[in-house]
Coordinates of N, CA and C in Angstrom, one line a residue:
M1 N 204.5 126.6 1.8 CA 204.1 125.5 2.7 C 202.6 125.7 2.9
D2 N 201.9 124.6 2.9 CA 200.4 124.6 3.0 C 199.8 125.2 4.3
L3 N 200.6 125.2 5.3 CA 200.1 125.8 6.6 C 199.9 127.4 6.4
F4 N 200.6 127.9 5.5 CA 200.6 129.4 5.3 C 200.0 129.8 4.1
Q5 N 199.5 128.9 3.2 CA 199.0 129.3 1.9 C 197.9 130.4 1.9
K6 N 197.0 130.3 2.8 CA 195.9 131.3 2.9 C 196.0 132.2 4.1
A7 N 197.1 132.1 4.9 CA 197.2 132.8 6.1 C 197.5 134.3 5.9
I8 N 196.9 135.2 6.5 CA 197.1 136.6 6.5 C 197.9 136.9 7.9
T9 N 197.3 136.4 9.0 CA 198.0 136.7 10.3 C 198.0 135.3 11.0
V10 N 199.0 135.1 11.8 CA 199.1 133.9 12.6 C 199.6 134.1 14.0
K11 N 199.5 133.1 14.9 CA 200.1 133.1 16.2 C 201.1 131.9 16.2
L12 N 202.2 132.0 16.7 CA 203.2 131.0 16.9 C 203.3 130.6 18.3
R13 N 203.0 129.3 18.6 CA 203.0 128.8 20.0 C 204.0 127.6 20.1
H14 N 204.8 127.7 21.2 CA 205.7 126.6 21.6 C 205.2 126.1 23.0
K15 N 204.8 124.9 23.0 CA 204.1 124.3 24.1 C 203.0 125.2 24.6
D16 N 203.1 125.9 25.7 CA 202.1 126.7 26.2 C 202.3 128.2 26.2
K17 N 203.4 128.6 25.4 CA 203.7 130.0 25.3 C 203.8 130.5 23.9
Y18 N 203.4 131.7 23.7 CA 203.2 132.3 22.4 C 204.4 133.3 22.1
L19 N 204.8 133.4 20.9 CA 205.8 134.3 20.4 C 205.2 135.7 20.4
V20 N 205.7 136.6 21.2 CA 205.1 138.0 21.3 C 206.1 139.1 21.0
A21 N 205.7 140.2 20.3 CA 206.4 141.3 20.1 C 206.3 142.3 21.3
E22 N 207.3 142.5 22.0 CA 207.2 143.4 23.2 C 206.9 144.8 22.7
D23 N 206.3 145.6 23.7 CA 206.0 147.0 23.4 C 207.1 147.9 23.3
D24 N 208.4 147.5 23.7 CA 209.6 148.3 23.5 C 209.9 148.4 22.0
Q25 N 209.2 147.6 21.1 CA 209.3 147.6 19.7 C 210.7 147.1 19.2
E26 N 211.3 146.3 20.1 CA 212.7 145.7 19.7 C 212.7 144.3 20.2
S27 N 212.3 144.0 21.4 CA 212.4 142.7 22.0 C 211.3 141.7 21.5
V28 N 211.6 140.4 21.5 CA 210.7 139.4 21.2 C 210.8 138.4 22.4
S29 N 209.6 137.9 22.9 CA 209.7 137.0 24.0 C 208.6 136.0 23.9
L30 N 208.5 135.1 24.9 CA 207.5 134.1 25.0 C 206.5 134.5 26.2
D31 N 205.2 134.3 25.9 CA 204.2 134.7 26.9 C 203.1 133.7 26.9
R32 N 202.5 133.4 28.1 CA 201.4 132.5 28.1 C 200.1 133.1 27.6
D33 N 200.1 134.4 27.6 CA 198.8 135.1 27.1 C 198.9 135.3 25.7
G34 N 198.2 134.5 24.9 CA 198.2 134.7 23.5 C 197.1 135.5 22.9
S35 N 196.3 136.1 23.8 CA 195.2 136.9 23.4 C 195.5 138.3 23.1
S36 N 196.7 138.8 23.3 CA 197.0 140.2 23.0 C 197.4 140.4 21.5
K37 N 197.3 141.6 21.1 CA 197.6 141.9 19.7 C 199.1 141.6 19.5
N38 N 200.0 141.6 20.5 CA 201.4 141.4 20.4 C 201.7 140.0 20.0
A39 N 200.8 139.0 20.1 CA 201.0 137.7 19.7 C 200.6 137.4 18.3
I40 N 200.1 138.4 17.6 CA 199.7 138.2 16.2 C 200.8 138.7 15.2
W41 N 201.1 137.9 14.3 CA 202.2 138.2 13.3 C 201.5 138.1 11.9
A42 N 201.8 139.2 11.1 CA 201.3 139.2 9.7 C 202.3 138.4 8.9
V43 N 201.8 137.6 7.9 CA 202.7 136.7 7.1 C 202.8 137.4 5.7
Q44 N 204.1 137.5 5.3 CA 204.5 138.1 4.0 C 205.2 137.0 3.2
F45 N 204.8 136.7 2.0 CA 205.4 135.7 1.2 C 206.4 136.4 0.2
F46 N 207.3 135.5 -0.3 CA 208.2 135.9 -1.4 C 207.7 135.3 -2.7
E47 N 208.2 135.8 -3.8 CA 207.8 135.2 -5.1 C 208.0 133.7 -5.2
T48 N 209.1 133.3 -4.6 CA 209.4 131.8 -4.7 C 208.6 131.1 -3.7
E49 N 208.0 131.6 -2.7 CA 207.2 131.0 -1.6 C 208.0 130.0 -0.8
R50 N 209.3 130.0 -0.9 CA 210.1 129.2 0.0 C 210.3 129.8 1.3
Y51 N 210.5 131.1 1.3 CA 210.7 131.9 2.5 C 209.5 132.8 2.8
L52 N 209.4 133.2 4.0 CA 208.3 134.2 4.4 C 208.9 135.1 5.5
R53 N 208.2 136.2 5.7 CA 208.5 137.1 6.8 C 207.4 137.3 7.7
F54 N 207.7 137.5 9.0 CA 206.7 137.8 10.0 C 206.8 139.2 10.4
K55 N 205.6 139.9 10.4 CA 205.6 141.4 10.7 C 204.8 141.5 12.0
S56 N 205.4 142.2 12.9 CA 204.7 142.4 14.3 C 203.6 143.5 14.2
C57 N 202.8 143.6 15.3 CA 201.8 144.6 15.4 C 202.4 146.0 15.4
H58 N 203.7 146.1 15.6 CA 204.4 147.4 15.6 C 205.0 147.8 14.2
G59 N 204.7 146.9 13.2 CA 205.2 147.1 11.9 C 206.6 146.7 11.7
K60 N 207.2 145.9 12.6 CA 208.6 145.6 12.4 C 208.7 144.0 12.2
Y61 N 209.8 143.6 11.5 CA 210.0 142.3 11.1 C 210.7 141.4 12.2
L62 N 210.2 140.2 12.2 CA 211.0 139.2 13.1 C 212.3 139.0 12.5
T63 N 213.4 139.3 13.2 CA 214.7 139.4 12.6 C 215.7 138.5 13.4
A64 N 216.5 137.8 12.7 CA 217.6 137.0 13.3 C 218.8 137.9 13.3
S65 N 219.1 138.4 14.6 CA 220.3 139.3 14.7 C 221.6 138.6 14.6
D66 N 222.6 139.3 14.5 CA 224.0 138.7 14.5 C 224.4 138.1 15.8
A67 N 223.7 138.5 16.9 CA 224.1 138.0 18.2 C 223.3 136.8 18.6
R68 N 222.7 136.0 17.7 CA 221.9 134.9 18.0 C 220.5 135.2 18.6
K69 N 220.3 136.4 18.9 CA 219.0 136.8 19.5 C 218.0 137.2 18.4
V70 N 216.7 136.9 18.6 CA 215.7 137.2 17.7 C 215.0 138.5 18.2
V71 N 215.0 139.5 17.3 CA 214.4 140.8 17.6 C 213.4 141.2 16.6
Q72 N 212.7 142.3 16.8 CA 211.9 142.9 15.8 C 212.6 144.2 15.3
S73 N 212.7 144.3 14.0 CA 213.4 145.5 13.4 C 213.0 145.8 12.1
I74 N 213.4 147.0 11.6 CA 213.1 147.4 10.2 C 214.5 147.6 9.6
P75 N 215.1 146.6 9.0 CA 216.4 146.8 8.4 C 216.3 147.8 7.3
K76 N 217.4 148.5 7.0 CA 217.5 149.4 5.9 C 217.2 148.7 4.6
K77 N 217.7 147.5 4.4 CA 217.4 146.7 3.3 C 216.9 145.4 3.8
L78 N 215.7 145.0 3.3 CA 215.2 143.6 3.7 C 216.0 142.6 3.2
D79 N 216.9 142.0 4.0 CA 217.8 141.0 3.6 C 217.4 139.6 4.2
S80 N 218.3 138.7 4.2 CA 218.0 137.3 4.7 C 217.8 137.2 6.1
S81 N 218.2 138.2 6.9 CA 217.9 138.2 8.4 C 216.5 138.2 8.7
T82 N 215.6 138.6 7.8 CA 214.2 138.7 8.1 C 213.5 137.5 7.3
Q83 N 214.2 136.6 6.8 CA 213.6 135.5 6.0 C 213.5 134.2 6.9
W84 N 212.4 133.5 6.8 CA 212.2 132.3 7.5 C 211.7 131.2 6.7
E85 N 212.3 130.1 6.6 CA 211.8 129.0 5.8 C 210.9 128.1 6.6
P86 N 209.6 128.0 6.4 CA 208.8 127.0 7.2 C 209.1 125.6 6.7
I87 N 209.2 124.7 7.7 CA 209.5 123.3 7.4 C 208.4 122.6 8.2
R88 N 207.5 121.9 7.5 CA 206.4 121.2 8.3 C 207.0 120.0 9.1
D89 N 206.5 119.9 10.3 CA 206.9 118.8 11.2 C 205.7 118.2 11.8
G90 N 205.0 117.4 11.1 CA 203.7 116.9 11.6 C 202.7 118.0 11.5
L91 N 202.1 118.2 12.7 CA 201.1 119.4 12.8 C 201.8 120.7 13.2
S92 N 203.1 120.6 13.4 CA 203.8 121.8 13.8 C 204.7 122.3 12.6
A93 N 205.5 123.3 12.9 CA 206.4 123.8 11.9 C 207.7 124.2 12.5
R94 N 208.8 124.1 11.9 CA 210.1 124.7 12.3 C 210.4 125.8 11.3
F95 N 211.1 126.9 11.7 CA 211.4 128.0 10.9 C 213.0 128.2 10.9
R96 N 213.5 128.0 9.7 CA 214.9 128.0 9.5 C 215.3 129.3 8.7
T97 N 216.4 129.9 9.2 CA 217.0 131.0 8.5 C 217.7 130.5 7.2
P98 N 218.1 131.4 6.3 CA 218.9 130.9 5.1 C 220.3 130.4 5.6
N99 N 220.7 130.8 6.8 CA 222.0 130.3 7.3 C 221.9 128.9 7.9
G100 N 220.7 128.4 8.1 CA 220.5 127.1 8.7 C 220.2 127.1 10.1
N101 N 220.0 128.2 10.8 CA 219.6 128.3 12.1 C 218.1 128.3 12.3
F102 N 217.7 127.8 13.4 CA 216.2 127.6 13.7 C 215.7 128.6 14.7
L103 N 214.5 129.2 14.5 CA 213.8 130.0 15.5 C 213.6 129.1 16.7
R104 N 214.2 129.5 17.9 CA 214.2 128.6 19.0 C 213.8 129.3 20.3
P105 N 212.8 128.8 21.0 CA 212.5 129.3 22.3 C 213.6 129.0 23.3
T106 N 213.9 129.9 24.2 CA 214.9 129.6 25.2 C 214.4 129.6 26.6
G107 N 214.7 128.6 27.4 CA 214.3 128.6 28.8 C 215.4 128.9 29.7
G108 N 215.3 128.4 30.9 CA 216.5 128.7 31.8 C 216.3 129.8 32.7
L109 N 217.3 130.2 33.3 CA 217.3 131.3 34.3 C 217.4 132.7 33.6
P110 N 216.8 133.7 34.3 CA 217.0 135.1 33.7 C 218.4 135.4 33.4
P111 N 218.8 136.1 32.5 CA 217.9 136.9 31.6 C 217.4 136.1 30.3
W112 N 217.7 134.8 30.3 CA 217.4 134.0 29.0 C 216.0 133.4 29.1
R113 N 215.3 133.4 30.3 CA 214.0 132.8 30.4 C 213.0 133.6 29.5
N114 N 212.3 132.9 28.8 CA 211.2 133.4 27.8 C 211.8 134.2 26.7
S115 N 213.1 134.1 26.4 CA 213.6 134.8 25.2 C 213.6 133.8 24.0
V116 N 213.9 134.4 22.9 CA 213.9 133.7 21.6 C 215.2 133.9 20.9
T117 N 215.8 132.8 20.4 CA 217.1 132.9 19.7 C 217.0 132.2 18.4
H118 N 218.0 132.2 17.7 CA 218.1 131.4 16.4 C 219.5 130.7 16.4
R119 N 219.4 129.4 16.4 CA 220.6 128.5 16.4 C 220.2 127.2 15.9
T120 N 221.2 126.3 15.7 CA 220.9 125.0 15.2 C 220.2 124.3 16.3
G121 N 219.1 123.6 15.9 CA 218.3 122.9 16.9 C 219.0 121.5 17.3
T122 N 219.0 121.2 18.6 CA 219.5 120.0 19.0 C 218.5 118.9 18.8
T123 N 217.2 119.2 19.1 CA 216.1 118.3 18.8 C 215.0 119.0 18.1
Q124 N 214.2 118.3 17.3 CA 213.0 118.9 16.6 C 212.0 119.5 17.6
E125 N 211.9 118.8 18.8 CA 210.9 119.3 19.7 C 211.2 120.7 20.3
K126 N 212.5 121.0 20.4 CA 212.9 122.3 20.9 C 212.7 123.4 19.9
V127 N 212.6 123.1 18.7 CA 212.4 124.2 17.7 C 211.0 124.1 16.9
S128 N 210.1 123.3 17.4 CA 208.8 123.1 16.8 C 207.8 124.2 17.3
W129 N 207.0 124.7 16.4 CA 206.1 125.8 16.8 C 204.7 125.3 16.2
D130 N 203.7 125.5 17.0 CA 202.3 125.3 16.5 C 201.9 126.6 15.9
V131 N 201.3 126.5 14.7 CA 200.8 127.6 14.0 C 199.3 127.7 14.1
E132 N 198.8 128.8 14.6 CA 197.4 129.2 14.8 C 197.1 130.3 13.8
V133 N 196.3 130.0 12.7 CA 195.9 131.0 11.8 C 194.8 131.8 12.4
V134 N 195.1 133.1 12.5 CA 194.1 134.1 13.1 C 193.2 134.7 12.0
E135 N 193.8 135.0 10.8 CA 193.0 135.5 9.7 C 193.5 134.9 8.4
A136 N 192.6 134.5 7.6 CA 192.9 133.8 6.3 C 192.2 134.5 5.2
T137 N 192.8 134.4 4.0 CA 192.1 134.9 2.9 C 190.8 134.1 2.6
P138 N 189.7 134.9 2.4 CA 188.4 134.1 2.1 C 188.4 133.4 0.8
K139 N 187.6 132.3 0.8 CA 187.4 131.6 -0.5 C 186.5 132.5 -1.4
R140 N 186.9 132.7 -2.6 CA 186.0 133.5 -3.5 C 185.1 132.5 -4.3
P141 N 183.8 133.0 -4.4 CA 182.9 132.2 -5.2 C 183.3 132.3 -6.7
P142 N 183.0 131.3 -7.5 CA 183.4 131.3 -8.9 C 182.7 132.5 -9.6
S143 N 183.4 133.1 -10.5 CA 182.9 134.2 -11.2 C 181.8 133.8 -12.1
P144 N 180.7 134.6 -12.2 CA 179.6 134.2 -13.1 C 180.0 134.2 -14.6
N145 N 181.1 134.8 -14.9 CA 181.6 134.9 -16.3 C 182.4 133.7 -16.7
I146 N 182.6 132.7 -15.7 CA 183.4 131.6 -16.1 C 182.8 130.7 -17.1
C147 N 181.5 130.5 -17.1 CA 180.9 129.7 -18.1 C 180.4 130.6 -19.2
R148 N 180.7 130.1 -20.5 CA 180.3 130.8 -21.6 C 178.8 130.5 -21.9
E149 N 178.1 131.3 -22.6 CA 176.7 131.1 -22.9 C 176.6 129.8 -23.7
S150 N 177.5 129.5 -24.6 CA 177.3 128.3 -25.4 C 177.5 127.0 -24.6
T151 N 178.3 127.2 -23.6 CA 178.5 126.0 -22.7 C 177.2 125.8 -21.9
L152 N 176.6 126.8 -21.4 CA 175.4 126.7 -20.7 C 174.3 126.1 -21.6
I153 N 174.2 126.5 -22.8 CA 173.1 126.0 -23.7 C 173.3 124.5 -24.0
T154 N 174.6 124.1 -24.3 CA 174.9 122.7 -24.6 C 174.8 121.8 -23.5
S155 N 175.0 122.3 -22.2 CA 174.9 121.5 -21.1 C 173.5 121.4 -20.5
F156 N 172.6 122.3 -20.9 CA 171.2 122.2 -20.5 C 170.4 121.2 -21.3
P157 N 169.4 120.6 -20.7 CA 168.6 119.5 -21.4 C 168.0 120.1 -22.7
M158 N 168.0 119.2 -23.7 CA 167.5 119.5 -25.0 C 166.1 120.0 -25.0
G159 N 165.7 121.0 -25.8 CA 164.4 121.5 -25.9 C 164.0 122.5 -24.8
R160 N 164.9 122.7 -23.9 CA 164.6 123.7 -22.9 C 165.7 124.8 -22.9
T161 N 165.3 126.0 -22.6 CA 166.3 127.1 -22.6 C 166.8 127.3 -21.1
P162 N 168.0 127.6 -21.0 CA 168.6 127.8 -19.6 C 168.0 129.1 -19.0
P163 N 167.9 129.1 -17.7 CA 167.4 130.4 -17.0 C 168.4 131.4 -17.1
T164 N 168.0 132.7 -17.2 CA 168.9 133.8 -17.2 C 169.1 134.4 -15.8
L165 N 170.2 135.0 -15.6 CA 170.5 135.6 -14.3 C 170.5 137.1 -14.4
E166 N 169.4 137.7 -14.8 CA 169.3 139.1 -14.9 C 168.8 139.7 -13.6
P167 N 169.4 140.8 -13.2 CA 169.0 141.5 -11.9 C 167.6 141.9 -11.9
K168 N 167.0 142.2 -13.0 CA 165.5 142.6 -13.0 C 164.6 141.4 -12.6
A169 N 165.1 140.2 -13.1 CA 164.2 139.1 -12.9 C 164.3 138.5 -11.5
A170 N 165.3 138.9 -10.7 CA 165.5 138.3 -9.4 C 164.5 138.9 -8.4
K171 N 163.9 138.1 -7.6 CA 162.9 138.5 -6.6 C 163.3 138.0 -5.2
F172 N 163.2 138.7 -4.2 CA 163.6 138.2 -2.9 C 162.3 138.1 -2.1
T173 N 162.2 137.0 -1.4 CA 161.1 136.8 -0.5 C 161.6 136.4 0.9
T174 N 160.7 136.7 1.9 CA 161.0 136.3 3.2 C 160.6 134.8 3.4
V175 N 161.5 134.0 3.9 CA 161.2 132.6 4.1 C 161.3 132.3 5.6
K176 N 160.2 131.6 6.2 CA 160.3 131.2 7.5 C 161.0 129.8 7.6
H177 N 161.9 129.7 8.5 CA 162.7 128.5 8.6 C 162.2 127.5 9.6
R178 N 162.2 126.3 9.4 CA 161.9 125.3 10.5 C 163.2 124.5 10.8
F179 N 163.2 124.1 12.0 CA 164.4 123.1 12.3 C 163.9 122.1 13.2
M180 N 164.6 121.0 13.2 CA 164.3 119.8 14.0 C 165.2 119.8 15.2
A181 N 164.6 119.6 16.4 CA 165.5 119.4 17.6 C 165.2 118.0 18.1
F182 N 166.3 117.3 18.4 CA 166.2 115.9 18.9 C 166.7 115.9 20.3
T183 N 165.8 115.3 21.2 CA 166.2 115.2 22.6 C 165.9 113.7 23.1
R184 N 166.9 113.1 23.5 CA 166.8 111.7 24.0 C 165.9 110.8 23.2
G185 N 166.1 110.8 21.9 CA 165.4 109.9 21.0 C 164.1 110.4 20.6
E186 N 163.5 111.5 21.2 CA 162.2 111.9 20.8 C 162.4 113.0 19.7
K187 N 161.5 113.0 18.8 CA 161.5 113.9 17.7 C 160.6 115.1 18.1
K188 N 161.1 116.3 18.0 CA 160.4 117.5 18.3 C 160.5 118.5 17.2
L189 N 159.5 119.2 16.8 CA 159.5 120.1 15.8 C 159.2 121.5 16.4
D190 N 160.2 122.4 16.2 CA 160.0 123.8 16.7 C 159.9 124.7 15.5
R191 N 159.2 125.7 15.6 CA 159.1 126.8 14.6 C 159.8 128.0 15.1
V192 N 160.4 128.7 14.2 CA 161.1 129.9 14.5 C 160.2 131.1 13.9

């Protein structure tokens, strides 16, 4: 899914609450404070890229338990209980288990208030999550070895030789920058 292609870590938000890994290293809940490390989930992809896993700050996986509750755990064998299929829903996403259940925030009275379950969704709104990418893989600049020497020569204007990029020939100089500041239609030049 394109929302996660370059994501390393994300935050998942439903309305105004974030999915957080509790410090007991087992529970998962919803919290308005999305600034804590507990709200950040590492994204792990499979070879097929259909499913992904979320890993908490405690090193445990977001797991769909047998009791419909979502917990953080380290299963002996990483099976389908830790797999989530992201399904794009406009600007949001829904997360489905291989069994067809959706990651779902639960409201209501305690003990269910701010808990998270997995079950079939009655409406898309109840199972939609906003994905906030916290850390992404950086774009790499093209390798200087991509172009062959012959390609450089043939693409350079006739009669001229292309410049070489040798480290000895490179010189660094300090450059003073100027910038323009515009205020209420008046042009003003400031120096730095």
